[in-house]
mmCIF file with all atom_site columns, C-alpha atoms in Angstrom:
data_model
loop_
_atom_site.group_PDB
_atom_site.id
_atom_site.type_symbol
_atom_site.label_atom_id
_atom_site.label_alt_id
_atom_site.label_comp_id
_atom_site.label_asym_id
_atom_site.label_entity_id
_atom_site.label_seq_id
_atom_site.pdbx_PDB_ins_code
_atom_site.Cartn_x
_atom_site.Cartn_y
_atom_site.Cartn_z
_atom_site.occupancy
_atom_site.B_iso_or_equiv
_atom_site.pdbx_formal_charge
_atom_site.auth_seq_id
_atom_site.auth_comp_id
_atom_site.auth_asym_id
_atom_site.auth_atom_id
_atom_site.pdbx_PDB_model_num
ATOM 1   C CA . ASP N 1 1   ? 47.296 -23.354 44.843 1.00 0.00 ? 4   ASP N CA 1
ATOM 2   C CA . THR N 1 2   ? 47.046 -19.818 43.000 1.00 0.00 ? 5   THR N CA 1
ATOM 3   C CA . GLU N 1 3   ? 44.050 -18.383 41.545 1.00 0.00 ? 6   GLU N CA 1
ATOM 4   C CA . VAL N 1 4   ? 44.961 -17.817 38.607 1.00 0.00 ? 7   VAL N CA 1
ATOM 5   C CA . THR N 1 5   ? 45.065 -21.228 35.515 1.00 0.00 ? 8   THR N CA 1
ATOM 6   C CA . GLN N 1 6   ? 47.871 -21.702 32.973 1.00 0.00 ? 9   GLN N CA 1
ATOM 7   C CA . THR N 1 7   ? 47.031 -24.675 30.336 1.00 0.00 ? 10  THR N CA 1
ATOM 8   C CA . PRO N 1 8   ? 48.950 -26.451 29.303 1.00 0.00 ? 11  PRO N CA 1
ATOM 9   C CA . LYS N 1 9   ? 51.643 -27.189 32.003 1.00 0.00 ? 12  LYS N CA 1
ATOM 10  C CA . HIS N 1 10  ? 53.865 -28.374 29.843 1.00 0.00 ? 13  HIS N CA 1
ATOM 11  C CA . LEU N 1 11  ? 54.149 -27.710 26.196 1.00 0.00 ? 14  LEU N CA 1
ATOM 12  C CA . VAL N 1 12  ? 56.532 -29.412 23.362 1.00 0.00 ? 15  VAL N CA 1
ATOM 13  C CA . MET N 1 13  ? 56.392 -28.250 19.601 1.00 0.00 ? 16  MET N CA 1
ATOM 14  C CA . GLY N 1 14  ? 58.570 -27.806 16.544 1.00 0.00 ? 17  GLY N CA 1
ATOM 15  C CA . MET N 1 15  ? 59.868 -24.162 15.455 1.00 0.00 ? 18  MET N CA 1
ATOM 16  C CA . THR N 1 16  ? 57.017 -24.496 12.314 1.00 0.00 ? 19  THR N CA 1
ATOM 17  C CA . ASN N 1 17  ? 54.075 -25.407 14.618 1.00 0.00 ? 20  ASN N CA 1
ATOM 18  C CA . LYS N 1 18  ? 51.265 -22.916 15.626 1.00 0.00 ? 21  LYS N CA 1
ATOM 19  C CA . LYS N 1 19  ? 50.116 -23.647 19.442 1.00 0.00 ? 22  LYS N CA 1
ATOM 20  C CA . SER N 1 20  ? 48.555 -21.246 22.187 1.00 0.00 ? 23  SER N CA 1
ATOM 21  C CA . LEU N 1 21  ? 48.170 -20.518 26.111 1.00 0.00 ? 24  LEU N CA 1
ATOM 22  C CA . LYS N 1 22  ? 45.510 -19.814 27.619 1.00 0.00 ? 25  LYS N CA 1
ATOM 23  C CA . CYS N 1 23  ? 45.067 -17.810 30.960 1.00 0.00 ? 26  CYS N CA 1
ATOM 24  C CA . GLU N 1 24  ? 42.462 -17.800 33.583 1.00 0.00 ? 27  GLU N CA 1
ATOM 25  C CA . GLN N 1 25  ? 41.383 -15.713 36.190 1.00 0.00 ? 28  GLN N CA 1
ATOM 26  C CA . HIS N 1 26  ? 37.729 -14.980 38.419 1.00 0.00 ? 29  HIS N CA 1
ATOM 27  C CA . MET N 1 27  ? 39.254 -12.254 40.881 1.00 0.00 ? 30  MET N CA 1
ATOM 28  C CA . GLY N 1 28  ? 37.953 -9.707  38.515 1.00 0.00 ? 31  GLY N CA 1
ATOM 29  C CA . HIS N 1 29  ? 40.744 -8.542  38.086 1.00 0.00 ? 32  HIS N CA 1
ATOM 30  C CA . ARG N 1 30  ? 41.029 -5.957  34.888 1.00 0.00 ? 33  ARG N CA 1
ATOM 31  C CA . ALA N 1 31  ? 44.192 -6.073  34.841 1.00 0.00 ? 34  ALA N CA 1
ATOM 32  C CA . MET N 1 32  ? 46.584 -9.418  33.192 1.00 0.00 ? 35  MET N CA 1
ATOM 33  C CA . TYR N 1 33  ? 50.075 -10.221 31.945 1.00 0.00 ? 36  TYR N CA 1
ATOM 34  C CA . TRP N 1 34  ? 52.601 -12.700 30.456 1.00 0.00 ? 37  TRP N CA 1
ATOM 35  C CA . TYR N 1 35  ? 56.351 -12.960 31.732 1.00 0.00 ? 38  TYR N CA 1
ATOM 36  C CA . LYS N 1 36  ? 58.356 -14.749 29.981 1.00 0.00 ? 39  LYS N CA 1
ATOM 37  C CA . GLN N 1 37  ? 61.408 -16.829 32.973 1.00 0.00 ? 40  GLN N CA 1
ATOM 38  C CA . LYS N 1 38  ? 64.174 -18.307 32.099 1.00 0.00 ? 41  LYS N CA 1
ATOM 39  C CA . ALA N 1 39  ? 65.744 -20.121 34.808 1.00 0.00 ? 42  ALA N CA 1
ATOM 40  C CA . LYS N 1 40  ? 67.063 -18.566 38.132 1.00 0.00 ? 43  LYS N CA 1
ATOM 41  C CA . LYS N 1 41  ? 65.901 -15.297 36.049 1.00 0.00 ? 44  LYS N CA 1
ATOM 42  C CA . PRO N 1 42  ? 63.202 -12.952 37.692 1.00 0.00 ? 45  PRO N CA 1
ATOM 43  C CA . PRO N 1 43  ? 60.510 -12.464 35.333 1.00 0.00 ? 46  PRO N CA 1
ATOM 44  C CA . GLU N 1 44  ? 60.560 -10.695 32.446 1.00 0.00 ? 47  GLU N CA 1
ATOM 45  C CA . LEU N 1 45  ? 57.354 -8.412  31.309 1.00 0.00 ? 48  LEU N CA 1
ATOM 46  C CA . MET N 1 46  ? 56.373 -8.985  27.335 1.00 0.00 ? 49  MET N CA 1
ATOM 47  C CA . PHE N 1 47  ? 52.546 -7.918  27.640 1.00 0.00 ? 50  PHE N CA 1
ATOM 48  C CA . VAL N 1 48  ? 50.411 -6.281  29.314 1.00 0.00 ? 51  VAL N CA 1
ATOM 49  C CA . TYR N 1 49  ? 46.486 -6.325  28.726 1.00 0.00 ? 52  TYR N CA 1
ATOM 50  C CA . SER N 1 50  ? 44.341 -3.613  30.501 1.00 0.00 ? 53  SER N CA 1
ATOM 51  C CA . TYR N 1 51  ? 40.764 -2.767  30.488 1.00 0.00 ? 54  TYR N CA 1
ATOM 52  C CA . GLU N 1 52  ? 41.463 -5.644  27.682 1.00 0.00 ? 55  GLU N CA 1
ATOM 53  C CA . LYS N 1 53  ? 43.274 -3.697  26.046 1.00 0.00 ? 56  LYS N CA 1
ATOM 54  C CA . LEU N 1 54  ? 46.979 -3.969  25.725 1.00 0.00 ? 57  LEU N CA 1
ATOM 55  C CA . SER N 1 55  ? 48.988 -1.570  27.405 1.00 0.00 ? 58  SER N CA 1
ATOM 56  C CA . ILE N 1 56  ? 52.538 -2.578  27.812 1.00 0.00 ? 59  ILE N CA 1
ATOM 57  C CA . ASN N 1 57  ? 54.598 -4.751  24.704 1.00 0.00 ? 60  ASN N CA 1
ATOM 58  C CA . GLU N 1 58  ? 58.319 -4.577  25.869 1.00 0.00 ? 61  GLU N CA 1
ATOM 59  C CA . SER N 1 59  ? 58.857 -5.126  22.094 1.00 0.00 ? 62  SER N CA 1
ATOM 60  C CA . VAL N 1 60  ? 58.411 -8.796  21.947 1.00 0.00 ? 63  VAL N CA 1
ATOM 61  C CA . PRO N 1 61  ? 59.063 -10.549 18.419 1.00 0.00 ? 64  PRO N CA 1
ATOM 62  C CA . SER N 1 62  ? 55.403 -11.190 16.544 1.00 0.00 ? 65  SER N CA 1
ATOM 63  C CA . ARG N 1 63  ? 55.620 -14.768 16.765 1.00 0.00 ? 66  ARG N CA 1
ATOM 64  C CA . PHE N 1 64  ? 54.235 -14.591 20.355 1.00 0.00 ? 67  PHE N CA 1
ATOM 65  C CA . SER N 1 65  ? 51.021 -12.891 19.747 1.00 0.00 ? 68  SER N CA 1
ATOM 66  C CA . PRO N 1 66  ? 48.693 -11.839 23.134 1.00 0.00 ? 69  PRO N CA 1
ATOM 67  C CA . GLU N 1 67  ? 44.428 -11.927 22.743 1.00 0.00 ? 70  GLU N CA 1
ATOM 68  C CA . CYS N 1 68  ? 42.512 -10.518 25.178 1.00 0.00 ? 71  CYS N CA 1
ATOM 69  C CA . PRO N 1 69  ? 39.555 -12.943 24.780 1.00 0.00 ? 72  PRO N CA 1
ATOM 70  C CA . ASN N 1 70  ? 37.181 -10.649 27.686 1.00 0.00 ? 73  ASN N CA 1
ATOM 71  C CA . SER N 1 71  ? 38.210 -9.277  31.453 1.00 0.00 ? 74  SER N CA 1
ATOM 72  C CA . SER N 1 72  ? 39.286 -13.275 33.160 1.00 0.00 ? 75  SER N CA 1
ATOM 73  C CA . LEU N 1 73  ? 40.670 -14.405 29.494 1.00 0.00 ? 76  LEU N CA 1
ATOM 74  C CA . LEU N 1 74  ? 44.678 -14.268 28.703 1.00 0.00 ? 77  LEU N CA 1
ATOM 75  C CA . ASN N 1 75  ? 45.984 -16.088 25.599 1.00 0.00 ? 78  ASN N CA 1
ATOM 76  C CA . LEU N 1 76  ? 49.796 -16.457 24.185 1.00 0.00 ? 79  LEU N CA 1
ATOM 77  C CA . HIS N 1 77  ? 49.808 -18.243 20.222 1.00 0.00 ? 80  HIS N CA 1
ATOM 78  C CA . LEU N 1 78  ? 52.529 -18.662 19.485 1.00 0.00 ? 81  LEU N CA 1
ATOM 79  C CA . HIS N 1 79  ? 53.689 -19.658 16.121 1.00 0.00 ? 82  HIS N CA 1
ATOM 80  C CA . ALA N 1 80  ? 57.592 -20.351 14.260 1.00 0.00 ? 83  ALA N CA 1
ATOM 81  C CA . LEU N 1 81  ? 59.358 -20.033 17.625 1.00 0.00 ? 84  LEU N CA 1
ATOM 82  C CA . GLN N 1 82  ? 62.803 -20.526 18.560 1.00 0.00 ? 85  GLN N CA 1
ATOM 83  C CA . PRO N 1 83  ? 64.579 -22.707 20.480 1.00 0.00 ? 86  PRO N CA 1
ATOM 84  C CA . GLU N 1 84  ? 65.741 -19.591 22.587 1.00 0.00 ? 87  GLU N CA 1
ATOM 85  C CA . ASP N 1 85  ? 62.177 -18.968 23.022 1.00 0.00 ? 88  ASP N CA 1
ATOM 86  C CA . SER N 1 86  ? 62.287 -21.886 25.137 1.00 0.00 ? 89  SER N CA 1
ATOM 87  C CA . ALA N 1 87  ? 61.345 -21.450 28.925 1.00 0.00 ? 90  ALA N CA 1
ATOM 88  C CA . LEU N 1 88  ? 59.172 -20.800 31.301 1.00 0.00 ? 91  LEU N CA 1
ATOM 89  C CA . TYR N 1 89  ? 54.948 -18.754 30.412 1.00 0.00 ? 92  TYR N CA 1
ATOM 90  C CA . LEU N 1 90  ? 54.272 -17.570 33.557 1.00 0.00 ? 93  LEU N CA 1
ATOM 91  C CA . CYS N 1 91  ? 50.682 -15.377 33.987 1.00 0.00 ? 94  CYS N CA 1
ATOM 92  C CA . ALA N 1 92  ? 49.746 -13.010 36.030 1.00 0.00 ? 95  ALA N CA 1
ATOM 93  C CA . SER N 1 93  ? 46.978 -10.781 36.761 1.00 0.00 ? 96  SER N CA 1
ATOM 94  C CA . SER N 1 94  ? 46.540 -7.755  39.323 1.00 0.00 ? 97  SER N CA 1
ATOM 95  C CA . GLN N 1 95  ? 43.297 -5.603  40.708 1.00 0.00 ? 98  GLN N CA 1
ATOM 96  C CA . ASP N 1 96  ? 44.650 -3.112  37.451 1.00 0.00 ? 99  ASP N CA 1
ATOM 97  C CA . SER N 1 97  ? 47.891 -1.837  36.804 1.00 0.00 ? 100 SER N CA 1
ATOM 98  C CA . ASN N 1 98  ? 49.106 0.182   39.130 1.00 0.00 ? 101 ASN N CA 1
ATOM 99  C CA . THR N 1 99  ? 49.374 -1.262  42.373 1.00 0.00 ? 102 THR N CA 1
ATOM 100 C CA . GLY N 1 100 ? 51.959 -4.248  41.285 1.00 0.00 ? 103 GLY N CA 1
ATOM 101 C CA . GLU N 1 101 ? 50.872 -6.660  43.323 1.00 0.00 ? 104 GLU N CA 1
ATOM 102 C CA . LEU N 1 102 ? 50.394 -9.152  40.552 1.00 0.00 ? 105 LEU N CA 1
ATOM 103 C CA . PHE N 1 103 ? 48.465 -12.827 41.210 1.00 0.00 ? 106 PHE N CA 1
ATOM 104 C CA . PHE N 1 104 ? 50.837 -15.383 39.597 1.00 0.00 ? 107 PHE N CA 1
ATOM 105 C CA . GLY N 1 105 ? 49.487 -19.043 37.718 1.00 0.00 ? 108 GLY N CA 1
ATOM 106 C CA . GLU N 1 106 ? 52.242 -22.157 37.874 1.00 0.00 ? 109 GLU N CA 1
ATOM 107 C CA . GLY N 1 107 ? 53.124 -21.014 33.947 1.00 0.00 ? 110 GLY N CA 1
ATOM 108 C CA . SER N 1 108 ? 53.165 -23.088 30.825 1.00 0.00 ? 111 SER N CA 1
ATOM 109 C CA . ARG N 1 109 ? 56.343 -24.608 30.797 1.00 0.00 ? 112 ARG N CA 1
ATOM 110 C CA . LEU N 1 110 ? 57.991 -24.088 26.545 1.00 0.00 ? 113 LEU N CA 1
ATOM 111 C CA . THR N 1 111 ? 60.203 -26.106 25.109 1.00 0.00 ? 114 THR N CA 1
ATOM 112 C CA . VAL N 1 112 ? 60.667 -25.633 20.998 1.00 0.00 ? 115 VAL N CA 1
ATOM 113 C CA . LEU N 1 113 ? 62.789 -28.330 19.524 1.00 0.00 ? 116 LEU N CA 1
ATOM 114 C CA . ALA W 2 1   ? 63.755 4.706   35.364 1.00 0.00 ? 2   ALA W CA 1
ATOM 115 C CA . GLN W 2 2   ? 63.445 1.985   37.824 1.00 0.00 ? 3   GLN W CA 1
ATOM 116 C CA . SER W 2 3   ? 66.305 -0.174  39.355 1.00 0.00 ? 4   SER W CA 1
ATOM 117 C CA . VAL W 2 4   ? 66.191 -2.741  41.667 1.00 0.00 ? 5   VAL W CA 1
ATOM 118 C CA . SER W 2 5   ? 69.351 -4.374  42.730 1.00 0.00 ? 6   SER W CA 1
ATOM 119 C CA . GLN W 2 6   ? 69.109 -6.968  45.175 1.00 0.00 ? 7   GLN W CA 1
ATOM 120 C CA . HIS W 2 7   ? 72.896 -7.560  46.431 1.00 0.00 ? 8   HIS W CA 1
ATOM 121 C CA . ASN W 2 8   ? 73.203 -10.966 47.599 1.00 0.00 ? 9   ASN W CA 1
ATOM 122 C CA . HIS W 2 9   ? 72.747 -13.884 44.612 1.00 0.00 ? 10  HIS W CA 1
ATOM 123 C CA . HIS W 2 10  ? 73.729 -16.983 46.605 1.00 0.00 ? 11  HIS W CA 1
ATOM 124 C CA . VAL W 2 11  ? 72.687 -17.001 50.632 1.00 0.00 ? 12  VAL W CA 1
ATOM 125 C CA . ILE W 2 12  ? 73.399 -20.770 52.100 1.00 0.00 ? 13  ILE W CA 1
ATOM 126 C CA . LEU W 2 13  ? 72.027 -21.269 55.869 1.00 0.00 ? 14  LEU W CA 1
ATOM 127 C CA . SER W 2 14  ? 71.445 -23.833 58.157 1.00 0.00 ? 15  SER W CA 1
ATOM 128 C CA . GLU W 2 15  ? 68.083 -23.577 60.367 1.00 0.00 ? 16  GLU W CA 1
ATOM 129 C CA . ALA W 2 16  ? 67.726 -21.189 63.085 1.00 0.00 ? 17  ALA W CA 1
ATOM 130 C CA . ALA W 2 17  ? 69.806 -18.801 61.350 1.00 0.00 ? 18  ALA W CA 1
ATOM 131 C CA . SER W 2 18  ? 68.360 -15.330 61.065 1.00 0.00 ? 19  SER W CA 1
ATOM 132 C CA . LEU W 2 19  ? 67.982 -14.525 56.922 1.00 0.00 ? 20  LEU W CA 1
ATOM 133 C CA . GLU W 2 20  ? 68.224 -10.723 56.317 1.00 0.00 ? 21  GLU W CA 1
ATOM 134 C CA . LEU W 2 21  ? 68.626 -10.505 52.513 1.00 0.00 ? 22  LEU W CA 1
ATOM 135 C CA . GLY W 2 22  ? 69.482 -6.478  50.844 1.00 0.00 ? 23  GLY W CA 1
ATOM 136 C CA . CYS W 2 23  ? 67.350 -4.769  47.906 1.00 0.00 ? 24  CYS W CA 1
ATOM 137 C CA . ASN W 2 24  ? 67.595 -0.891  47.207 1.00 0.00 ? 25  ASN W CA 1
ATOM 138 C CA . TYR W 2 25  ? 65.742 0.707   44.435 1.00 0.00 ? 26  TYR W CA 1
ATOM 139 C CA . SER W 2 26  ? 66.465 4.101   42.234 1.00 0.00 ? 27  SER W CA 1
ATOM 140 C CA . TYR W 2 27  ? 62.946 5.940   41.589 1.00 0.00 ? 28  TYR W CA 1
ATOM 141 C CA . GLY W 2 28  ? 62.519 9.267   41.527 1.00 0.00 ? 29  GLY W CA 1
ATOM 142 C CA . GLY W 2 29  ? 59.164 9.733   43.307 1.00 0.00 ? 30  GLY W CA 1
ATOM 143 C CA . THR W 2 30  ? 56.638 7.143   45.497 1.00 0.00 ? 31  THR W CA 1
ATOM 144 C CA . VAL W 2 31  ? 57.032 4.011   45.515 1.00 0.00 ? 32  VAL W CA 1
ATOM 145 C CA . ASN W 2 32  ? 55.010 0.293   46.331 1.00 0.00 ? 33  ASN W CA 1
ATOM 146 C CA . LEU W 2 33  ? 57.604 -2.035  47.025 1.00 0.00 ? 34  LEU W CA 1
ATOM 147 C CA . PHE W 2 34  ? 57.073 -6.085  46.831 1.00 0.00 ? 35  PHE W CA 1
ATOM 148 C CA . TRP W 2 35  ? 58.990 -9.423  47.752 1.00 0.00 ? 36  TRP W CA 1
ATOM 149 C CA . TYR W 2 36  ? 57.942 -12.168 45.536 1.00 0.00 ? 37  TYR W CA 1
ATOM 150 C CA . VAL W 2 37  ? 59.519 -15.741 46.721 1.00 0.00 ? 38  VAL W CA 1
ATOM 151 C CA . GLN W 2 38  ? 59.025 -19.040 44.003 1.00 0.00 ? 39  GLN W CA 1
ATOM 152 C CA . TYR W 2 39  ? 59.829 -22.076 46.415 1.00 0.00 ? 40  TYR W CA 1
ATOM 153 C CA . PRO W 2 40  ? 60.848 -25.094 44.015 1.00 0.00 ? 41  PRO W CA 1
ATOM 154 C CA . GLY W 2 41  ? 58.363 -26.154 41.388 1.00 0.00 ? 42  GLY W CA 1
ATOM 155 C CA . GLN W 2 42  ? 55.497 -23.258 42.492 1.00 0.00 ? 43  GLN W CA 1
ATOM 156 C CA . HIS W 2 43  ? 54.375 -20.306 41.241 1.00 0.00 ? 44  HIS W CA 1
ATOM 157 C CA . LEU W 2 44  ? 55.562 -16.668 42.226 1.00 0.00 ? 45  LEU W CA 1
ATOM 158 C CA . GLN W 2 45  ? 54.229 -15.526 45.269 1.00 0.00 ? 46  GLN W CA 1
ATOM 159 C CA . LEU W 2 46  ? 53.570 -12.043 47.140 1.00 0.00 ? 47  LEU W CA 1
ATOM 160 C CA . LEU W 2 47  ? 55.791 -12.849 50.144 1.00 0.00 ? 48  LEU W CA 1
ATOM 161 C CA . LEU W 2 48  ? 54.960 -9.265  51.055 1.00 0.00 ? 49  LEU W CA 1
ATOM 162 C CA . LYS W 2 49  ? 54.058 -5.729  49.997 1.00 0.00 ? 50  LYS W CA 1
ATOM 163 C CA . TYR W 2 50  ? 54.606 -1.613  51.304 1.00 0.00 ? 51  TYR W CA 1
ATOM 164 C CA . PHE W 2 51  ? 52.228 0.973   49.808 1.00 0.00 ? 52  PHE W CA 1
ATOM 165 C CA . SER W 2 52  ? 52.392 3.264   52.375 1.00 0.00 ? 53  SER W CA 1
ATOM 166 C CA . GLY W 2 53  ? 52.408 3.576   56.461 1.00 0.00 ? 54  GLY W CA 1
ATOM 167 C CA . ASP W 2 54  ? 53.857 1.875   58.689 1.00 0.00 ? 55  ASP W CA 1
ATOM 168 C CA . PRO W 2 55  ? 57.735 1.143   57.031 1.00 0.00 ? 56  PRO W CA 1
ATOM 169 C CA . LEU W 2 56  ? 58.047 -2.285  58.603 1.00 0.00 ? 57  LEU W CA 1
ATOM 170 C CA . VAL W 2 57  ? 55.791 -4.628  56.987 1.00 0.00 ? 58  VAL W CA 1
ATOM 171 C CA . LYS W 2 58  ? 55.545 -8.257  57.741 1.00 0.00 ? 59  LYS W CA 1
ATOM 172 C CA . GLY W 2 59  ? 53.809 -11.277 55.722 1.00 0.00 ? 60  GLY W CA 1
ATOM 173 C CA . ILE W 2 60  ? 53.559 -14.698 55.648 1.00 0.00 ? 61  ILE W CA 1
ATOM 174 C CA . LYS W 2 61  ? 54.561 -17.789 57.658 1.00 0.00 ? 62  LYS W CA 1
ATOM 175 C CA . GLY W 2 62  ? 56.576 -14.771 59.984 1.00 0.00 ? 63  GLY W CA 1
ATOM 176 C CA . PHE W 2 63  ? 58.655 -13.034 56.811 1.00 0.00 ? 64  PHE W CA 1
ATOM 177 C CA . GLU W 2 64  ? 58.783 -8.740  57.373 1.00 0.00 ? 65  GLU W CA 1
ATOM 178 C CA . ALA W 2 65  ? 60.540 -6.077  56.183 1.00 0.00 ? 66  ALA W CA 1
ATOM 179 C CA . GLU W 2 66  ? 61.712 -2.330  55.831 1.00 0.00 ? 67  GLU W CA 1
ATOM 180 C CA . PHE W 2 67  ? 61.214 0.326   54.449 1.00 0.00 ? 68  PHE W CA 1
ATOM 181 C CA . ILE W 2 68  ? 64.261 2.379   54.360 1.00 0.00 ? 69  ILE W CA 1
ATOM 182 C CA . LYS W 2 69  ? 62.784 5.711   51.690 1.00 0.00 ? 70  LYS W CA 1
ATOM 183 C CA . SER W 2 70  ? 66.391 7.705   53.203 1.00 0.00 ? 71  SER W CA 1
ATOM 184 C CA . LYS W 2 71  ? 68.391 4.924   51.633 1.00 0.00 ? 72  LYS W CA 1
ATOM 185 C CA . PHE W 2 72  ? 65.816 3.701   49.562 1.00 0.00 ? 73  PHE W CA 1
ATOM 186 C CA . SER W 2 73  ? 66.545 0.221   50.824 1.00 0.00 ? 74  SER W CA 1
ATOM 187 C CA . PHE W 2 74  ? 63.566 -2.567  51.543 1.00 0.00 ? 75  PHE W CA 1
ATOM 188 C CA . ASN W 2 75  ? 65.182 -5.685  53.020 1.00 0.00 ? 76  ASN W CA 1
ATOM 189 C CA . LEU W 2 76  ? 63.362 -9.210  53.976 1.00 0.00 ? 77  LEU W CA 1
ATOM 190 C CA . ARG W 2 77  ? 64.845 -10.320 56.734 1.00 0.00 ? 78  ARG W CA 1
ATOM 191 C CA . LYS W 2 78  ? 63.564 -13.553 59.130 1.00 0.00 ? 79  LYS W CA 1
ATOM 192 C CA . PRO W 2 79  ? 64.308 -14.485 63.599 1.00 0.00 ? 80  PRO W CA 1
ATOM 193 C CA . SER W 2 80  ? 64.735 -18.314 62.883 1.00 0.00 ? 81  SER W CA 1
ATOM 194 C CA . VAL W 2 81  ? 64.866 -19.556 59.157 1.00 0.00 ? 82  VAL W CA 1
ATOM 195 C CA . GLN W 2 82  ? 63.446 -23.217 58.248 1.00 0.00 ? 83  GLN W CA 1
ATOM 196 C CA . TRP W 2 83  ? 64.398 -25.818 55.742 1.00 0.00 ? 84  TRP W CA 1
ATOM 197 C CA . SER W 2 84  ? 61.246 -24.850 54.257 1.00 0.00 ? 85  SER W CA 1
ATOM 198 C CA . ASP W 2 85  ? 62.298 -21.154 52.652 1.00 0.00 ? 86  ASP W CA 1
ATOM 199 C CA . THR W 2 86  ? 64.302 -22.692 50.952 1.00 0.00 ? 87  THR W CA 1
ATOM 200 C CA . ALA W 2 87  ? 63.310 -20.882 47.612 1.00 0.00 ? 88  ALA W CA 1
ATOM 201 C CA . GLU W 2 88  ? 63.572 -17.815 45.214 1.00 0.00 ? 89  GLU W CA 1
ATOM 202 C CA . TYR W 2 89  ? 63.129 -14.702 46.436 1.00 0.00 ? 90  TYR W CA 1
ATOM 203 C CA . PHE W 2 90  ? 62.727 -11.634 44.289 1.00 0.00 ? 91  PHE W CA 1
ATOM 204 C CA . CYS W 2 91  ? 62.345 -7.754  45.456 1.00 0.00 ? 92  CYS W CA 1
ATOM 205 C CA . ALA W 2 92  ? 59.896 -6.057  43.163 1.00 0.00 ? 93  ALA W CA 1
ATOM 206 C CA . VAL W 2 93  ? 58.787 -2.290  42.896 1.00 0.00 ? 94  VAL W CA 1
ATOM 207 C CA . LYS W 2 94  ? 56.297 0.011   41.490 1.00 0.00 ? 95  LYS W CA 1
ATOM 208 C CA . GLY W 2 95  ? 56.825 3.085   41.417 1.00 0.00 ? 96  GLY W CA 1
ATOM 209 C CA . GLN W 2 96  ? 53.667 6.025   40.957 1.00 0.00 ? 97  GLN W CA 1
ATOM 210 C CA . GLY W 2 97  ? 52.771 6.877   37.514 1.00 0.00 ? 98  GLY W CA 1
ATOM 211 C CA . ALA W 2 98  ? 55.355 4.335   35.746 1.00 0.00 ? 99  ALA W CA 1
ATOM 212 C CA . GLN W 2 99  ? 54.110 1.704   33.354 1.00 0.00 ? 100 GLN W CA 1
ATOM 213 C CA . LYS W 2 100 ? 56.003 -1.512  35.016 1.00 0.00 ? 101 LYS W CA 1
ATOM 214 C CA . LEU W 2 101 ? 56.484 -3.563  38.480 1.00 0.00 ? 102 LEU W CA 1
ATOM 215 C CA . VAL W 2 102 ? 60.532 -3.868  37.925 1.00 0.00 ? 103 VAL W CA 1
ATOM 216 C CA . PHE W 2 103 ? 62.144 -6.978  39.689 1.00 0.00 ? 104 PHE W CA 1
ATOM 217 C CA . GLY W 2 104 ? 65.755 -7.538  41.384 1.00 0.00 ? 105 GLY W CA 1
ATOM 218 C CA . GLN W 2 105 ? 67.614 -10.178 40.493 1.00 0.00 ? 106 GLN W CA 1
ATOM 219 C CA . GLY W 2 106 ? 66.496 -12.979 42.612 1.00 0.00 ? 107 GLY W CA 1
ATOM 220 C CA . THR W 2 107 ? 68.469 -14.330 45.758 1.00 0.00 ? 108 THR W CA 1
ATOM 221 C CA . ARG W 2 108 ? 68.380 -18.308 45.808 1.00 0.00 ? 109 ARG W CA 1
ATOM 222 C CA . LEU W 2 109 ? 68.598 -19.191 49.522 1.00 0.00 ? 110 LEU W CA 1
ATOM 223 C CA . THR W 2 110 ? 69.683 -22.555 50.311 1.00 0.00 ? 111 THR W CA 1
ATOM 224 C CA . ILE W 2 111 ? 68.537 -23.597 53.494 1.00 0.00 ? 112 ILE W CA 1
ATOM 225 C CA . ASN W 2 112 ? 70.946 -26.578 55.499 1.00 0.00 ? 113 ASN W CA 1
ATOM 226 C CA . PRO W 2 113 ? 67.978 -28.620 57.871 1.00 0.00 ? 114 PRO W CA 1
#
């Protein structure tokens, strides 16, 4: 079990759909992350929020839109995705953005048709 | 810029064999070092970490790693592997002052019973 909760676990969407991925942690962590992971590859950083402010955007296409409503929640809004966006999307948190010690959720497996 | 190199892409061992997975990094300063593990169908989790102090660090499930500063290495070891150690192993580095945690490409470990 992990203390970072992600929903949904699985999502299938068409290229014209709008959906959201959600992430929640109650460890009091002040940094939260979105990663994308393809099979048998390392996670690729997408976004970092530090103290609820976006601190890193790894040149992610605008069809991915992150949101941090409060220090415990992180959303990833999805719109007009492409089939190549199909992947496992991982949320992680850490005490702050300096340590590198991340706590990962189980991920949301996204399939874009 | 930081980078991490894991030398072995796929390692296959029999139970009770000894394990050493190589990890080298490049960064011109102080680093925090990590090994993360991803068991089949499970979330990424921290196996062990090095921040400072004793360069030999012990993690969960009998794993240990040694930081050799002169070699920029942080190799993972286990004296006797079990079938349940079958997983993907990622080395990661976070340089002090660097914004991001950088992952290696991963090593797939298969343990045959």
